[in-house]
Tab-separated table of C-alpha atoms and ligand atoms in Angstrom:
chain	number	residue	atom	x	y	z
Q	1	MET	CA	-72.860	-22.234	166.038
Q	2	THR	CA	-74.725	-21.830	169.237
Q	3	ASN	CA	-75.788	-18.607	170.755
Q	4	ASN	CA	-73.428	-19.406	173.704
Q	5	ASN	CA	-70.609	-19.732	171.203
Q	6	ILE	CA	-71.569	-16.365	169.604
Q	7	ILE	CA	-71.560	-14.664	173.053
Q	8	LEU	CA	-68.260	-16.102	173.998
Q	9	ILE	CA	-66.668	-14.883	170.748
Q	10	GLY	CA	-67.932	-11.478	171.180
Q	11	PHE	CA	-66.714	-11.459	174.731
Q	12	LEU	CA	-63.168	-12.515	173.538
Q	13	SER	CA	-62.928	-9.966	170.886
Q	14	PHE	CA	-64.052	-7.324	173.404
Q	15	VAL	CA	-61.059	-8.433	175.723
Q	16	VAL	CA	-58.599	-8.372	172.774
Q	17	VAL	CA	-59.535	-4.724	171.867
Q	18	LEU	CA	-59.175	-3.810	175.507
Q	19	ALA	CA	-55.857	-5.350	175.641
Q	20	SER	CA	-54.360	-3.636	172.690
Q	21	ALA	CA	-55.384	-0.192	173.994
Q	22	GLY	CA	-52.150	1.281	174.910
Q	23	ASN	CA	-50.179	-1.656	175.096
Q	24	LEU	CA	-46.510	-0.413	175.394
Q	25	ASN	CA	-45.447	-3.970	173.800
Q	26	GLN	CA	-47.152	-3.117	170.688
Q	27	ASP	CA	-46.464	0.538	170.229
Q	28	PHE	CA	-42.557	0.542	171.159
Q	29	GLN	CA	-39.414	-1.440	170.716
Q	30	ILE	CA	-36.554	-1.122	173.129
Q	31	THR	CA	-33.616	-0.216	170.885
Q	32	TRP	CA	-30.391	0.103	173.284
Q	33	GLY	CA	-29.243	-0.190	176.728
Q	34	ASP	CA	-28.650	-3.932	177.201
Q	35	GLY	CA	-31.687	-4.925	179.609
Q	36	ARG	CA	-31.771	-1.291	181.097
Q	37	ALA	CA	-34.816	-0.452	179.414
Q	38	LYS	CA	-38.122	-2.600	180.242
Q	39	ILE	CA	-41.653	-2.954	179.385
Q	40	LEU	CA	-43.717	-4.017	182.500
Q	41	ASP	CA	-46.852	-4.704	183.805
Q	42	GLY	CA	-48.491	-6.261	181.030
Q	43	GLY	CA	-47.283	-3.332	178.494
Q	44	ARG	CA	-48.580	-0.674	180.669
Q	45	LEU	CA	-45.270	0.737	181.999
Q	46	LEU	CA	-41.939	1.534	180.294
Q	47	THR	CA	-38.869	2.256	182.371
Q	48	LEU	CA	-35.460	3.381	181.287
Q	49	SER	CA	-32.527	3.250	183.404
Q	50	LEU	CA	-28.995	4.753	183.333
Q	51	ASP	CA	-25.881	3.915	185.123
Q	52	LYS	CA	-22.220	4.663	184.834
Q	53	TYR	CA	-21.731	2.218	181.893
Q	54	SER	CA	-24.939	3.136	179.771
Q	55	GLY	CA	-28.191	4.637	179.435
Q	56	SER	CA	-31.171	3.159	177.453
Q	57	GLY	CA	-33.754	3.995	174.955
Q	58	PHE	CA	-36.819	3.042	172.718
Q	59	ARG	CA	-38.644	3.782	169.532
Q	60	SER	CA	-41.916	3.453	168.226
Q	61	ALA	CA	-42.911	0.587	165.952
Q	62	ASN	CA	-45.110	2.887	163.703
Q	63	GLN	CA	-43.945	6.244	161.866
Q	64	TYR	CA	-46.219	9.388	161.656
Q	65	LEU	CA	-46.963	11.997	159.094
Q	66	PHE	CA	-48.681	14.362	161.439
Q	67	ALA	CA	-49.967	13.224	164.863
Q	68	LYS	CA	-51.055	14.153	168.173
Q	69	ILE	CA	-49.251	12.265	170.822
Q	70	ASP	CA	-49.701	12.283	174.553
Q	71	MET	CA	-47.320	10.316	176.984
Q	72	GLN	CA	-47.134	10.339	180.699
Q	73	LEU	CA	-43.669	10.719	182.129
Q	74	LYS	CA	-42.233	10.472	185.650
Q	75	LEU	CA	-38.745	11.899	185.785
Q	76	VAL	CA	-35.734	10.618	187.818
Q	77	PRO	CA	-36.261	11.602	191.283
Q	78	GLY	CA	-33.800	12.987	193.883
Q	79	ASN	CA	-30.369	14.071	192.739
Q	80	SER	CA	-30.742	13.707	188.966
Q	81	ALA	CA	-27.932	16.171	188.095
Q	82	GLY	CA	-26.386	15.493	184.765
Q	83	THR	CA	-29.030	13.043	183.516
Q	84	VAL	CA	-31.266	13.830	180.637
Q	85	THR	CA	-34.492	12.216	179.713
Q	86	THR	CA	-35.756	12.859	175.968
Q	87	TYR	CA	-39.126	12.137	174.259
Q	88	TYR	CA	-39.340	13.344	170.837
Q	89	LEU	CA	-40.251	12.736	167.178
Q	90	SER	CA	-37.731	12.202	164.365
Q	91	SER	CA	-37.180	11.357	160.882
Q	92	GLU	CA	-34.064	9.899	159.716
Q	93	GLY	CA	-30.961	11.161	157.656
Q	94	SER	CA	-28.887	14.323	157.553
Q	95	ALA	CA	-31.849	16.646	156.476
Q	96	HIS	CA	-34.206	15.221	159.208
Q	97	ASP	CA	-37.175	16.902	161.019
Q	98	GLU	CA	-37.348	16.460	164.824
Q	99	ILE	CA	-39.644	17.820	167.560
Q	100	ASP	CA	-38.042	17.545	171.013
Q	101	TYR	CA	-38.802	17.400	174.659
Q	102	GLU	CA	-35.781	16.893	176.988
Q	103	PHE	CA	-35.850	17.190	180.679
Q	104	LEU	CA	-32.431	18.211	182.193
Q	105	GLY	CA	-32.068	16.848	185.747
Q	106	ASN	CA	-30.889	18.632	188.765
Q	107	LEU	CA	-29.749	18.415	192.312
Q	108	SER	CA	-32.603	17.356	194.753
Q	109	GLY	CA	-34.997	20.158	195.306
Q	110	ASP	CA	-33.641	22.192	192.392
Q	111	PRO	CA	-35.834	22.372	189.358
Q	112	TYR	CA	-35.578	20.545	186.159
Q	113	ILE	CA	-35.355	22.259	182.747
Q	114	LEU	CA	-37.839	21.330	180.165
Q	115	HIS	CA	-35.769	22.168	176.957
Q	116	THR	CA	-37.822	22.293	173.731
Q	117	ASN	CA	-36.350	22.395	170.002
Q	118	ILE	CA	-37.515	21.979	166.361
Q	119	PHE	CA	-35.410	20.764	163.697
Q	120	THR	CA	-36.545	21.481	159.725
Q	121	GLN	CA	-34.435	19.568	157.168
Q	122	GLY	CA	-31.454	19.103	159.437
Q	123	LYS	CA	-31.460	22.618	160.936
Q	124	GLY	CA	-32.416	23.110	164.772
Q	125	ASN	CA	-31.335	26.382	166.480
Q	126	LYS	CA	-34.999	26.951	167.941
Q	127	GLU	CA	-34.498	26.280	171.507
Q	128	GLN	CA	-37.012	27.349	174.315
Q	129	GLN	CA	-36.546	26.363	177.766
Q	130	PHE	CA	-38.832	26.311	180.753
Q	131	TYR	CA	-39.079	25.460	184.596
Q	132	LEU	CA	-42.351	23.615	185.224
Q	133	TRP	CA	-45.028	24.439	187.869
Q	134	PHE	CA	-44.897	20.955	189.579
Q	135	ASP	CA	-42.405	18.603	190.533
Q	136	PRO	CA	-42.089	16.383	187.547
Q	137	THR	CA	-40.685	13.472	189.630
Q	138	LYS	CA	-43.330	12.869	192.117
Q	139	ASP	CA	-46.087	12.045	189.809
Q	140	PHE	CA	-46.962	11.260	186.250
Q	141	HIS	CA	-47.716	14.165	184.085
Q	142	THR	CA	-48.975	14.317	180.509
Q	143	TYR	CA	-46.448	15.824	177.559
Q	144	SER	CA	-48.134	16.111	174.281
Q	145	ILE	CA	-47.183	16.944	170.791
Q	146	LEU	CA	-49.649	18.201	168.334
Q	147	TRP	CA	-48.122	18.225	164.877
Q	148	ASN	CA	-50.511	19.116	161.830
Q	149	PRO	CA	-49.990	20.858	158.671
Q	150	GLN	CA	-50.665	24.220	160.088
Q	151	THR	CA	-48.909	24.196	163.509
Q	152	ILE	CA	-46.749	22.052	166.259
Q	153	ILE	CA	-48.113	22.623	169.734
Q	154	PHE	CA	-46.214	21.488	172.810
Q	155	SER	CA	-48.428	20.941	175.821
Q	156	VAL	CA	-48.122	19.995	179.518
Q	157	ASP	CA	-51.000	18.567	181.234
Q	158	GLY	CA	-52.987	20.112	178.688
Q	159	THR	CA	-51.544	23.564	178.933
Q	160	PRO	CA	-49.842	24.668	175.643
Q	161	ILE	CA	-46.352	26.075	176.401
Q	162	ARG	CA	-45.020	26.659	172.708
Q	163	GLU	CA	-46.367	26.966	169.404
Q	164	PHE	CA	-44.407	26.860	165.986
Q	165	LYS	CA	-46.796	27.807	163.360
Q	166	ASN	CA	-46.329	26.899	159.705
Q	167	MET	CA	-44.881	29.929	158.138
Q	168	GLU	CA	-43.804	28.548	154.830
Q	169	SER	CA	-45.601	31.224	152.941
Q	170	LYS	CA	-42.953	33.721	154.686
Q	171	GLY	CA	-40.045	31.502	153.842
Q	172	VAL	CA	-39.843	29.629	157.067
Q	173	PRO	CA	-39.266	25.961	156.618
Q	174	PHE	CA	-41.924	23.665	158.401
Q	175	PRO	CA	-41.607	19.778	158.942
Q	176	LYS	CA	-44.420	18.528	156.644
Q	177	SER	CA	-43.003	15.921	154.344
Q	178	GLN	CA	-40.926	13.298	156.211
Q	179	ALA	CA	-42.636	10.693	158.530
Q	180	MET	CA	-41.229	10.700	162.056
Q	181	LYS	CA	-40.988	7.876	164.767
Q	182	ILE	CA	-41.099	8.567	168.479
Q	183	TYR	CA	-38.139	8.113	170.472
Q	184	GLY	CA	-37.322	8.102	174.350
Q	185	SER	CA	-34.032	7.878	176.212
Q	186	LEU	CA	-32.175	8.194	179.337
Q	187	TRP	CA	-28.505	9.255	179.147
Q	188	ASP	CA	-25.904	11.002	180.883
Q	189	ALA	CA	-24.891	14.677	179.669
Q	190	GLU	CA	-23.062	16.119	182.505
Q	191	ASP	CA	-21.077	18.195	180.505
Q	192	TRP	CA	-23.965	20.638	179.882
Q	193	ALA	CA	-27.191	19.426	181.439
Q	194	THR	CA	-27.187	20.889	184.837
Q	195	ARG	CA	-26.329	24.546	185.527
Q	196	GLY	CA	-24.510	24.358	181.897
Q	197	GLY	CA	-22.036	21.373	183.192
Q	198	LEU	CA	-21.049	22.895	186.461
Q	199	VAL	CA	-22.765	20.078	188.405
Q	200	LYS	CA	-21.580	16.480	187.520
Q	201	THR	CA	-23.580	13.229	187.774
Q	202	ASP	CA	-23.253	11.637	191.339
Q	203	TRP	CA	-23.006	8.020	190.291
Q	204	THR	CA	-23.377	6.901	193.916
Q	205	HIS	CA	-27.128	7.530	193.028
Q	206	ALA	CA	-27.196	5.038	190.171
Q	207	PRO	CA	-29.189	3.471	188.545
Q	208	PHE	CA	-31.224	6.354	187.669
Q	209	THR	CA	-34.694	5.546	186.480
Q	210	ALA	CA	-37.645	7.539	184.445
Q	211	SER	CA	-40.929	5.850	183.598
Q	212	PHE	CA	-43.205	6.185	180.967
Q	213	ARG	CA	-46.953	5.287	180.567
Q	214	SER	CA	-50.323	5.832	178.935
Q	215	PHE	CA	-49.190	6.483	175.380
Q	216	ASN	CA	-51.989	7.619	172.951
Q	217	ALA	CA	-51.478	8.737	169.371
Q	218	LYS	CA	-54.101	10.236	166.928
Q	219	THR	CA	-52.887	9.747	163.462
Q	220	GLY	CA	-54.007	10.493	159.759
Q	221	GLY	CA	-56.424	8.199	158.102
Q	222	GLY	CA	-58.121	5.068	159.283
Q	223	GLY	CA	-61.199	6.714	160.401
Q	224	GLY	CA	-61.694	8.087	163.936
Q	225	ASP	CA	-61.666	11.871	165.222
Q	226	GLN	CA	-59.876	13.751	162.904
Q	227	SER	CA	-60.375	17.205	164.244
Q	228	TRP	CA	-56.851	17.388	165.534
Q	229	LEU	CA	-55.783	17.606	161.988
Q	230	LYS	CA	-57.250	21.061	161.929
Q	231	GLU	CA	-56.654	22.204	165.454
Q	232	SER	CA	-55.056	25.397	166.369
Q	233	LEU	CA	-54.825	27.307	169.711
Q	234	ASP	CA	-58.160	29.132	170.761
Q	235	SER	CA	-58.007	32.323	172.676
Q	236	THR	CA	-58.024	30.332	175.854
Q	237	GLY	CA	-54.918	28.328	174.704
Q	238	GLN	CA	-53.270	31.543	173.678
Q	239	ALA	CA	-54.010	32.976	176.939
Q	240	ARG	CA	-52.425	29.953	178.669
Q	241	ILE	CA	-49.260	30.210	176.523
Q	242	LYS	CA	-48.790	33.837	177.514
Q	243	TRP	CA	-48.924	32.691	181.009
Q	244	VAL	CA	-46.442	30.139	180.846
Q	245	GLN	CA	-44.030	32.005	178.819
Q	246	LYS	CA	-44.195	34.808	180.988
Q	247	ASN	CA	-44.020	32.957	184.383
Q	248	TYR	CA	-41.840	29.760	183.590
Q	249	MET	CA	-39.927	30.424	180.176
Q	250	ILE	CA	-36.357	30.754	180.987
Q	251	TYR	CA	-34.824	30.732	177.505
Q	252	ASN	CA	-36.097	31.899	174.155
Q	253	TYR	CA	-33.690	31.626	171.282
Q	254	CYS	CA	-35.619	34.590	169.697
Q	255	ALA	CA	-34.442	36.615	172.575
Q	256	ASP	CA	-30.842	35.678	172.440
Q	257	ALA	CA	-29.436	38.585	170.441
Q	258	LYS	CA	-25.811	37.484	171.249
Q	259	ARG	CA	-26.223	34.078	169.514
Q	260	PHE	CA	-27.675	36.049	166.346
Q	261	PRO	CA	-25.543	38.968	165.669
Q	262	GLN	CA	-26.299	39.027	162.055
Q	263	GLY	CA	-30.013	39.194	163.150
Q	264	PHE	CA	-32.685	36.843	164.601
Q	265	PRO	CA	-34.161	33.956	162.375
Q	266	PRO	CA	-37.183	35.201	160.240
Q	267	GLU	CA	-39.845	33.293	162.457
Q	268	CYS	CA	-38.704	35.440	165.483
Q	269	SER	CA	-40.312	38.756	163.995
Q	270	LEU	CA	-43.531	36.891	162.555
L	1	NAG	C1	-30.742	23.615	188.680
L	1	NAG	O1	-30.745	24.721	189.777
L	1	NAG	C2	-30.280	25.846	189.553
L	1	NAG	C3	-30.327	26.527	190.690
L	1	NAG	O2	-31.518	26.864	191.188
L	1	NAG	C4	-30.704	26.631	188.254
L	1	NAG	O3	-30.098	27.759	188.111
L	1	NAG	C5	-30.846	25.644	187.073
L	1	NAG	O4	-31.335	26.236	185.912
L	1	NAG	C6	-31.490	24.398	187.354
L	1	NAG	N1	-31.759	23.378	186.489
L	1	NAG	C7	-30.816	22.805	185.567
L	1	NAG	C8	-31.019	21.719	184.526
L	1	NAG	O5	-29.752	23.353	185.620
């Protein structure tokens, strides 16, 4: 082989590595929506759309047992009342585990609600909801989930908004043995999404579109930086989460006494 060929092969494998870094075509499969979900721009952009007849969705090609995932989302702009954009991790079966982000749309100029929940062995009921400190329809923002054996942390643009620690030693189940895939969808939930179902979807604005890009996953095994497996909130993170919860949290199941007349779930007092 000549030196030129070796240089050419080196260059080509470099190009292949670049092309596979963050190619949504490789990381995700469109699962429903009959053409309403699209991977565009050479695998750099994924769009979901919703009209009167159907929404659409995707799922990851891989499954993960613990991961640190980042995704950038730009939500349905304008009058998005009734629409729900989801982005979550889930295992399968009736005793499934799940870590959820759901974005509940609103009338133009009124705030989205960022809804979060965690399911362990089929049981959810751990909702927390937030307003955001920016307009999530103007630009892409990064929504992350850190899931390791010690903790689950939701972060928005690097600011932690919620933590669910592993409290198994105190009898609180924690997701740690079922692998999960990543899912995303855009669908109509006008019965409850906006002001509890008071504001219905205005189909004259359809189709509605939400966009996803810049997916990144750190996973166990296979070398690379594994520090995320031990990551927890440092004191800056704890201060940030307090700031978010004080200023932007609008619902916390642990503060909803009406819902738990027999007493709050055990994790609420830990
Ligand atoms: C929509 O706007 C109303 C009025 O500001 C607000 O009460 C509500 O929380 C907002 N979000 C949703 C999803 O309903």
